[in-house]
Amino acid sequence: MLACWVISVSPGAGAIASMSSGLNYGFRHGYWNAIGLQLALLVQIAIVAAGAGVLFATTPWAFLIVKWFGVAYLLYLAYLQWAAPAQSIEIQNELTRKSAGKLVMYGFLVNMSNPKAIVFLLAVLPQFLDLSKPQWTQYAIMALTMISIDLIVMAGYTGLAAKVLRLLRSPKQQKVMNRTFAALFAGAAFLLSLVHQ
């Protein structure tokens, strides 16, 4: 459980996506992004549990494909954030904001495009296994623990960013915030590009 808290609280692309969603859509709508993050985490844990995570740890081309897809996607998010129009900031209305489904997909792609997450889970989760007991049950307990904690942490990131809405009044302030998040996404892409097997 302690490991889960450390993993979730440490800033990464998921945290940046949660803050961006909270800032742009408020907590209640922006939190759909966190659901997408957790769906991707569930898929990643299933991949590790099935042993397919070894493929990413041992096969250079598979790792590189996913890695560079992740870099490209984060740079795309950086571009979208940078190019976002500046306007007097309010929580976006139903006509202009992303649907819940799009936010779920956004969160899912952010987490799934990170091969580092799968390799990291592959390195961490097996250390907590009791090999004398059924592994799928243990992986299910680990998944439930990780997802529960990550939902709490991402609620914090989303809610914190949503509170910032009250402090941002002018288009100029919003432009600075958009450019800040764009730089964070680009930074995450740069860091991911440095990851090796």
PDB file of C-alpha atoms in Angstrom:
ATOM      1  CA  MET A   1       0.000   0.000   0.000  1.00  0.00           C
ATOM      2  CA  LEU A   2       2.872   2.365   0.813  1.00  0.00           C
ATOM      3  CA  ALA A   3       4.456   1.588  -2.570  1.00  0.00           C
ATOM      4  CA  CYS A   4       1.137   2.411  -4.262  1.00  0.00           C
ATOM      5  CA  TRP A   5       1.001   5.821  -2.574  1.00  0.00           C
ATOM      6  CA  VAL A   6       4.570   6.614  -3.631  1.00  0.00           C
ATOM      7  CA  ILE A   7       3.874   5.536  -7.223  1.00  0.00           C
ATOM      8  CA  SER A   8       0.631   7.532  -7.458  1.00  0.00           C
ATOM      9  CA  VAL A   9       1.809  10.739  -5.811  1.00  0.00           C
ATOM     10  CA  SER A  10       5.001  10.982  -7.884  1.00  0.00           C
ATOM     11  CA  PRO A  11       4.280  13.449 -10.710  1.00  0.00           C
ATOM     12  CA  GLY A  12       3.979  12.054 -14.206  1.00  0.00           C
ATOM     13  CA  ALA A  13       1.930  12.339 -17.381  1.00  0.00           C
ATOM     14  CA  GLY A  14      -1.185  11.083 -15.547  1.00  0.00           C
ATOM     15  CA  ALA A  15      -0.919  13.799 -12.917  1.00  0.00           C
ATOM     16  CA  ILE A  16      -0.384  16.447 -15.595  1.00  0.00           C
ATOM     17  CA  ALA A  17      -3.419  15.178 -17.535  1.00  0.00           C
ATOM     18  CA  SER A  18      -5.524  15.241 -14.350  1.00  0.00           C
ATOM     19  CA  MET A  19      -4.504  18.812 -13.534  1.00  0.00           C
ATOM     20  CA  SER A  20      -5.130  19.911 -17.115  1.00  0.00           C
ATOM     21  CA  SER A  21      -8.612  18.340 -17.074  1.00  0.00           C
ATOM     22  CA  GLY A  22      -9.439  19.842 -13.682  1.00  0.00           C
ATOM     23  CA  LEU A  23      -8.319  23.273 -14.834  1.00  0.00           C
ATOM     24  CA  ASN A  24     -10.259  23.182 -18.091  1.00  0.00           C
ATOM     25  CA  TYR A  25     -13.443  21.410 -17.011  1.00  0.00           C
ATOM     26  CA  GLY A  26     -13.717  21.650 -13.234  1.00  0.00           C
ATOM     27  CA  PHE A  27     -13.602  18.702 -10.859  1.00  0.00           C
ATOM     28  CA  ARG A  28     -16.892  16.951 -11.588  1.00  0.00           C
ATOM     29  CA  HIS A  29     -16.408  16.727 -15.346  1.00  0.00           C
ATOM     30  CA  GLY A  30     -12.613  16.719 -15.431  1.00  0.00           C
ATOM     31  CA  TYR A  31     -12.471  13.670 -13.160  1.00  0.00           C
ATOM     32  CA  TRP A  32     -13.577  11.444 -16.054  1.00  0.00           C
ATOM     33  CA  ASN A  33      -9.943  11.658 -17.173  1.00  0.00           C
ATOM     34  CA  ALA A  34      -8.942   9.763 -14.001  1.00  0.00           C
ATOM     35  CA  ILE A  35     -11.317   6.927 -14.940  1.00  0.00           C
ATOM     36  CA  GLY A  36      -9.445   6.538 -18.226  1.00  0.00           C
ATOM     37  CA  LEU A  37      -6.121   6.523 -16.386  1.00  0.00           C
ATOM     38  CA  GLN A  38      -7.362   3.670 -14.186  1.00  0.00           C
ATOM     39  CA  LEU A  39      -8.689   1.630 -17.110  1.00  0.00           C
ATOM     40  CA  ALA A  40      -5.220   1.823 -18.661  1.00  0.00           C
ATOM     41  CA  LEU A  41      -3.630   0.864 -15.327  1.00  0.00           C
ATOM     42  CA  LEU A  42      -5.921  -2.163 -15.150  1.00  0.00           C
ATOM     43  CA  VAL A  43      -4.878  -3.217 -18.669  1.00  0.00           C
ATOM     44  CA  GLN A  44      -1.202  -2.731 -17.784  1.00  0.00           C
ATOM     45  CA  ILE A  45      -1.511  -4.859 -14.639  1.00  0.00           C
ATOM     46  CA  ALA A  46      -3.277  -7.562 -16.670  1.00  0.00           C
ATOM     47  CA  ILE A  47      -0.432  -7.464 -19.214  1.00  0.00           C
ATOM     48  CA  VAL A  48       2.124  -7.892 -16.437  1.00  0.00           C
ATOM     49  CA  ALA A  49       0.059 -10.654 -14.774  1.00  0.00           C
ATOM     50  CA  ALA A  50      -0.176 -12.509 -18.089  1.00  0.00           C
ATOM     51  CA  GLY A  51       3.593 -12.337 -18.437  1.00  0.00           C
ATOM     52  CA  ALA A  52       3.407 -10.275 -21.612  1.00  0.00           C
ATOM     53  CA  GLY A  53       5.175  -7.447 -19.807  1.00  0.00           C
ATOM     54  CA  VAL A  54       8.358  -9.462 -20.285  1.00  0.00           C
ATOM     55  CA  LEU A  55       8.012  -8.680 -24.009  1.00  0.00           C
ATOM     56  CA  PHE A  56       8.469  -4.958 -23.332  1.00  0.00           C
ATOM     57  CA  ALA A  57      11.360  -5.628 -20.981  1.00  0.00           C
ATOM     58  CA  THR A  58      13.230  -8.005 -23.306  1.00  0.00           C
ATOM     59  CA  THR A  59      12.246  -7.102 -26.889  1.00  0.00           C
ATOM     60  CA  PRO A  60      13.865  -3.859 -28.065  1.00  0.00           C
ATOM     61  CA  TRP A  61      11.557  -3.193 -31.037  1.00  0.00           C
ATOM     62  CA  ALA A  62       8.323  -3.664 -29.021  1.00  0.00           C
ATOM     63  CA  PHE A  63       9.605  -1.353 -26.313  1.00  0.00           C
ATOM     64  CA  LEU A  64      10.719   1.269 -28.848  1.00  0.00           C
ATOM     65  CA  ILE A  65       7.406   1.261 -30.738  1.00  0.00           C
ATOM     66  CA  VAL A  66       5.387   1.911 -27.585  1.00  0.00           C
ATOM     67  CA  LYS A  67       7.959   4.357 -26.228  1.00  0.00           C
ATOM     68  CA  TRP A  68       7.994   6.575 -29.322  1.00  0.00           C
ATOM     69  CA  PHE A  69       4.225   6.389 -29.656  1.00  0.00           C
ATOM     70  CA  GLY A  70       4.098   7.714 -26.081  1.00  0.00           C
ATOM     71  CA  VAL A  71       6.560  10.519 -26.881  1.00  0.00           C
ATOM     72  CA  ALA A  72       4.548  11.505 -29.975  1.00  0.00           C
ATOM     73  CA  TYR A  73       1.249  11.474 -28.078  1.00  0.00           C
ATOM     74  CA  LEU A  74       2.605  13.627 -25.241  1.00  0.00           C
ATOM     75  CA  LEU A  75       4.013  16.109 -27.774  1.00  0.00           C
ATOM     76  CA  TYR A  76       0.601  16.169 -29.472  1.00  0.00           C
ATOM     77  CA  LEU A  77      -1.012  16.972 -26.108  1.00  0.00           C
ATOM     78  CA  ALA A  78       1.603  19.698 -25.575  1.00  0.00           C
ATOM     79  CA  TYR A  79       0.722  21.207 -28.967  1.00  0.00           C
ATOM     80  CA  LEU A  80      -3.015  21.152 -28.210  1.00  0.00           C
ATOM     81  CA  GLN A  81      -2.459  22.814 -24.838  1.00  0.00           C
ATOM     82  CA  TRP A  82      -0.125  25.444 -26.331  1.00  0.00           C
ATOM     83  CA  ALA A  83      -2.589  26.246 -29.122  1.00  0.00           C
ATOM     84  CA  ALA A  84      -5.642  26.354 -26.823  1.00  0.00           C
ATOM     85  CA  PRO A  85      -7.429  29.705 -27.212  1.00  0.00           C
ATOM     86  CA  ALA A  86      -7.112  32.179 -24.340  1.00  0.00           C
ATOM     87  CA  GLN A  87     -10.392  33.532 -23.056  1.00  0.00           C
ATOM     88  CA  SER A  88     -11.898  34.645 -19.800  1.00  0.00           C
ATOM     89  CA  ILE A  89     -11.737  31.428 -17.883  1.00  0.00           C
ATOM     90  CA  GLU A  90     -14.786  29.695 -16.558  1.00  0.00           C
ATOM     91  CA  ILE A  91     -15.542  26.006 -16.434  1.00  0.00           C
ATOM     92  CA  GLN A  92     -16.326  25.205 -20.031  1.00  0.00           C
ATOM     93  CA  ASN A  93     -19.978  24.726 -20.857  1.00  0.00           C
ATOM     94  CA  GLU A  94     -21.539  21.610 -22.357  1.00  0.00           C
ATOM     95  CA  LEU A  95     -21.201  22.893 -25.915  1.00  0.00           C
ATOM     96  CA  THR A  96     -17.441  23.480 -25.847  1.00  0.00           C
ATOM     97  CA  ARG A  97     -16.057  20.896 -23.471  1.00  0.00           C
ATOM     98  CA  LYS A  98     -14.986  17.350 -24.240  1.00  0.00           C
ATOM     99  CA  SER A  99     -17.559  14.655 -23.581  1.00  0.00           C
ATOM    100  CA  ALA A 100     -17.044  12.287 -20.655  1.00  0.00           C
ATOM    101  CA  GLY A 101     -16.178   9.537 -23.144  1.00  0.00           C
ATOM    102  CA  LYS A 102     -13.482  11.662 -24.786  1.00  0.00           C
ATOM    103  CA  LEU A 103     -11.959  12.489 -21.403  1.00  0.00           C
ATOM    104  CA  VAL A 104     -11.921   8.792 -20.471  1.00  0.00           C
ATOM    105  CA  MET A 105     -10.185   7.993 -23.770  1.00  0.00           C
ATOM    106  CA  TYR A 106      -7.757  10.889 -23.215  1.00  0.00           C
ATOM    107  CA  GLY A 107      -6.749   9.493 -19.812  1.00  0.00           C
ATOM    108  CA  PHE A 108      -6.550   5.953 -21.184  1.00  0.00           C
ATOM    109  CA  LEU A 109      -4.190   6.967 -24.006  1.00  0.00           C
ATOM    110  CA  VAL A 110      -1.985   9.019 -21.675  1.00  0.00           C
ATOM    111  CA  ASN A 111      -1.378   5.989 -19.441  1.00  0.00           C
ATOM    112  CA  MET A 112      -1.287   3.319 -22.155  1.00  0.00           C
ATOM    113  CA  SER A 113       1.271   5.226 -24.233  1.00  0.00           C
ATOM    114  CA  ASN A 114       3.824   4.921 -21.455  1.00  0.00           C
ATOM    115  CA  PRO A 115       5.883   1.691 -21.720  1.00  0.00           C
ATOM    116  CA  LYS A 116       7.769   2.812 -18.630  1.00  0.00           C
ATOM    117  CA  ALA A 117       4.630   2.083 -16.603  1.00  0.00           C
ATOM    118  CA  ILE A 118       4.461  -1.540 -17.781  1.00  0.00           C
ATOM    119  CA  VAL A 119       8.171  -2.128 -17.225  1.00  0.00           C
ATOM    120  CA  PHE A 120       7.917  -0.447 -13.818  1.00  0.00           C
ATOM    121  CA  LEU A 121       4.943  -2.606 -12.825  1.00  0.00           C
ATOM    122  CA  LEU A 122       6.806  -5.642 -14.102  1.00  0.00           C
ATOM    123  CA  ALA A 123       9.718  -4.780 -11.813  1.00  0.00           C
ATOM    124  CA  VAL A 124       7.624  -3.906  -8.738  1.00  0.00           C
ATOM    125  CA  LEU A 125       4.540  -6.132  -8.567  1.00  0.00           C
ATOM    126  CA  PRO A 126       6.240  -9.573  -8.625  1.00  0.00           C
ATOM    127  CA  GLN A 127       8.207  -8.618  -5.513  1.00  0.00           C
ATOM    128  CA  PHE A 128       4.944  -8.668  -3.544  1.00  0.00           C
ATOM    129  CA  LEU A 129       3.787 -12.076  -4.818  1.00  0.00           C
ATOM    130  CA  ASP A 130       3.573 -15.150  -2.632  1.00  0.00           C
ATOM    131  CA  LEU A 131       4.410 -17.858  -5.172  1.00  0.00           C
ATOM    132  CA  SER A 132       2.802 -20.554  -2.995  1.00  0.00           C
ATOM    133  CA  LYS A 133      -0.643 -18.970  -3.530  1.00  0.00           C
ATOM    134  CA  PRO A 134      -2.744 -18.271  -6.650  1.00  0.00           C
ATOM    135  CA  GLN A 135      -1.164 -15.378  -8.525  1.00  0.00           C
ATOM    136  CA  TRP A 136      -4.288 -14.031 -10.246  1.00  0.00           C
ATOM    137  CA  THR A 137      -5.958 -13.445  -6.868  1.00  0.00           C
ATOM    138  CA  GLN A 138      -2.907 -11.541  -5.669  1.00  0.00           C
ATOM    139  CA  TYR A 139      -2.731  -9.483  -8.856  1.00  0.00           C
ATOM    140  CA  ALA A 140      -6.449  -8.671  -8.469  1.00  0.00           C
ATOM    141  CA  ILE A 141      -5.831  -7.434  -4.903  1.00  0.00           C
ATOM    142  CA  MET A 142      -2.844  -5.379  -6.099  1.00  0.00           C
ATOM    143  CA  ALA A 143      -4.904  -3.910  -8.948  1.00  0.00           C
ATOM    144  CA  LEU A 144      -7.745  -2.978  -6.589  1.00  0.00           C
ATOM    145  CA  THR A 145      -5.280  -1.370  -4.170  1.00  0.00           C
ATOM    146  CA  MET A 146      -3.390   0.570  -6.856  1.00  0.00           C
ATOM    147  CA  ILE A 147      -6.532   1.789  -8.616  1.00  0.00           C
ATOM    148  CA  SER A 148      -8.237   2.844  -5.364  1.00  0.00           C
ATOM    149  CA  ILE A 149      -5.215   4.848  -4.249  1.00  0.00           C
ATOM    150  CA  ASP A 150      -4.636   6.348  -7.693  1.00  0.00           C
ATOM    151  CA  LEU A 151      -8.283   7.481  -7.867  1.00  0.00           C
ATOM    152  CA  ILE A 152      -7.793   9.324  -4.566  1.00  0.00           C
ATOM    153  CA  VAL A 153      -4.516  10.915  -5.701  1.00  0.00           C
ATOM    154  CA  MET A 154      -5.883  11.942  -9.110  1.00  0.00           C
ATOM    155  CA  ALA A 155      -8.941  13.410  -7.366  1.00  0.00           C
ATOM    156  CA  GLY A 156      -6.477  15.566  -5.435  1.00  0.00           C
ATOM    157  CA  TYR A 157      -4.649  16.675  -8.586  1.00  0.00           C
ATOM    158  CA  THR A 158      -7.917  17.332 -10.454  1.00  0.00           C
ATOM    159  CA  GLY A 159      -9.520  19.144  -7.524  1.00  0.00           C
ATOM    160  CA  LEU A 160      -6.445  21.265  -6.867  1.00  0.00           C
ATOM    161  CA  ALA A 161      -6.328  22.391 -10.483  1.00  0.00           C
ATOM    162  CA  ALA A 162     -10.096  23.064 -10.484  1.00  0.00           C
ATOM    163  CA  LYS A 163      -9.636  25.385  -7.484  1.00  0.00           C
ATOM    164  CA  VAL A 164      -7.098  27.348  -9.512  1.00  0.00           C
ATOM    165  CA  LEU A 165      -9.997  28.338 -11.787  1.00  0.00           C
ATOM    166  CA  ARG A 166     -11.080  30.877  -9.171  1.00  0.00           C
ATOM    167  CA  LEU A 167      -7.679  32.560  -9.357  1.00  0.00           C
ATOM    168  CA  LEU A 168      -7.553  32.810 -13.140  1.00  0.00           C
ATOM    169  CA  ARG A 169      -9.657  35.650 -14.481  1.00  0.00           C
ATOM    170  CA  SER A 170      -7.990  37.087 -17.564  1.00  0.00           C
ATOM    171  CA  PRO A 171      -7.140  35.601 -20.967  1.00  0.00           C
ATOM    172  CA  LYS A 172      -3.498  36.444 -20.284  1.00  0.00           C
ATOM    173  CA  GLN A 173      -3.485  34.325 -17.098  1.00  0.00           C
ATOM    174  CA  GLN A 174      -5.158  31.453 -18.924  1.00  0.00           C
ATOM    175  CA  LYS A 175      -2.620  31.663 -21.738  1.00  0.00           C
ATOM    176  CA  VAL A 176       0.220  31.410 -19.217  1.00  0.00           C
ATOM    177  CA  MET A 177      -1.455  28.376 -17.629  1.00  0.00           C
ATOM    178  CA  ASN A 178      -2.011  26.693 -21.018  1.00  0.00           C
ATOM    179  CA  ARG A 179       1.624  27.282 -21.964  1.00  0.00           C
ATOM    180  CA  THR A 180       2.733  25.925 -18.574  1.00  0.00           C
ATOM    181  CA  PHE A 181       0.819  22.689 -19.094  1.00  0.00           C
ATOM    182  CA  ALA A 182       2.121  22.467 -22.664  1.00  0.00           C
ATOM    183  CA  ALA A 183       5.662  22.725 -21.304  1.00  0.00           C
ATOM    184  CA  LEU A 184       4.915  20.030 -18.709  1.00  0.00           C
ATOM    185  CA  PHE A 185       3.592  17.644 -21.382  1.00  0.00           C
ATOM    186  CA  ALA A 186       6.641  18.372 -23.555  1.00  0.00           C
ATOM    187  CA  GLY A 187       8.888  17.775 -20.538  1.00  0.00           C
ATOM    188  CA  ALA A 188       7.188  14.448 -19.873  1.00  0.00           C
ATOM    189  CA  ALA A 189       7.740  13.527 -23.543  1.00  0.00           C
ATOM    190  CA  PHE A 190      11.420  14.446 -23.265  1.00  0.00           C
ATOM    191  CA  LEU A 191      11.864  12.354 -20.112  1.00  0.00           C
ATOM    192  CA  LEU A 192      10.081   9.404 -21.736  1.00  0.00           C
ATOM    193  CA  SER A 193      12.403   9.693 -24.755  1.00  0.00           C
ATOM    194  CA  LEU A 194      15.369   9.147 -22.412  1.00  0.00           C
ATOM    195  CA  VAL A 195      13.974   5.895 -20.977  1.00  0.00           C
ATOM    196  CA  HIS A 196      15.928   2.781 -21.898  1.00  0.00           C
ATOM    197  CA  GLN A 197      15.076  -0.869 -21.370  1.00  0.00           C
TER     198      GLN A 197
END
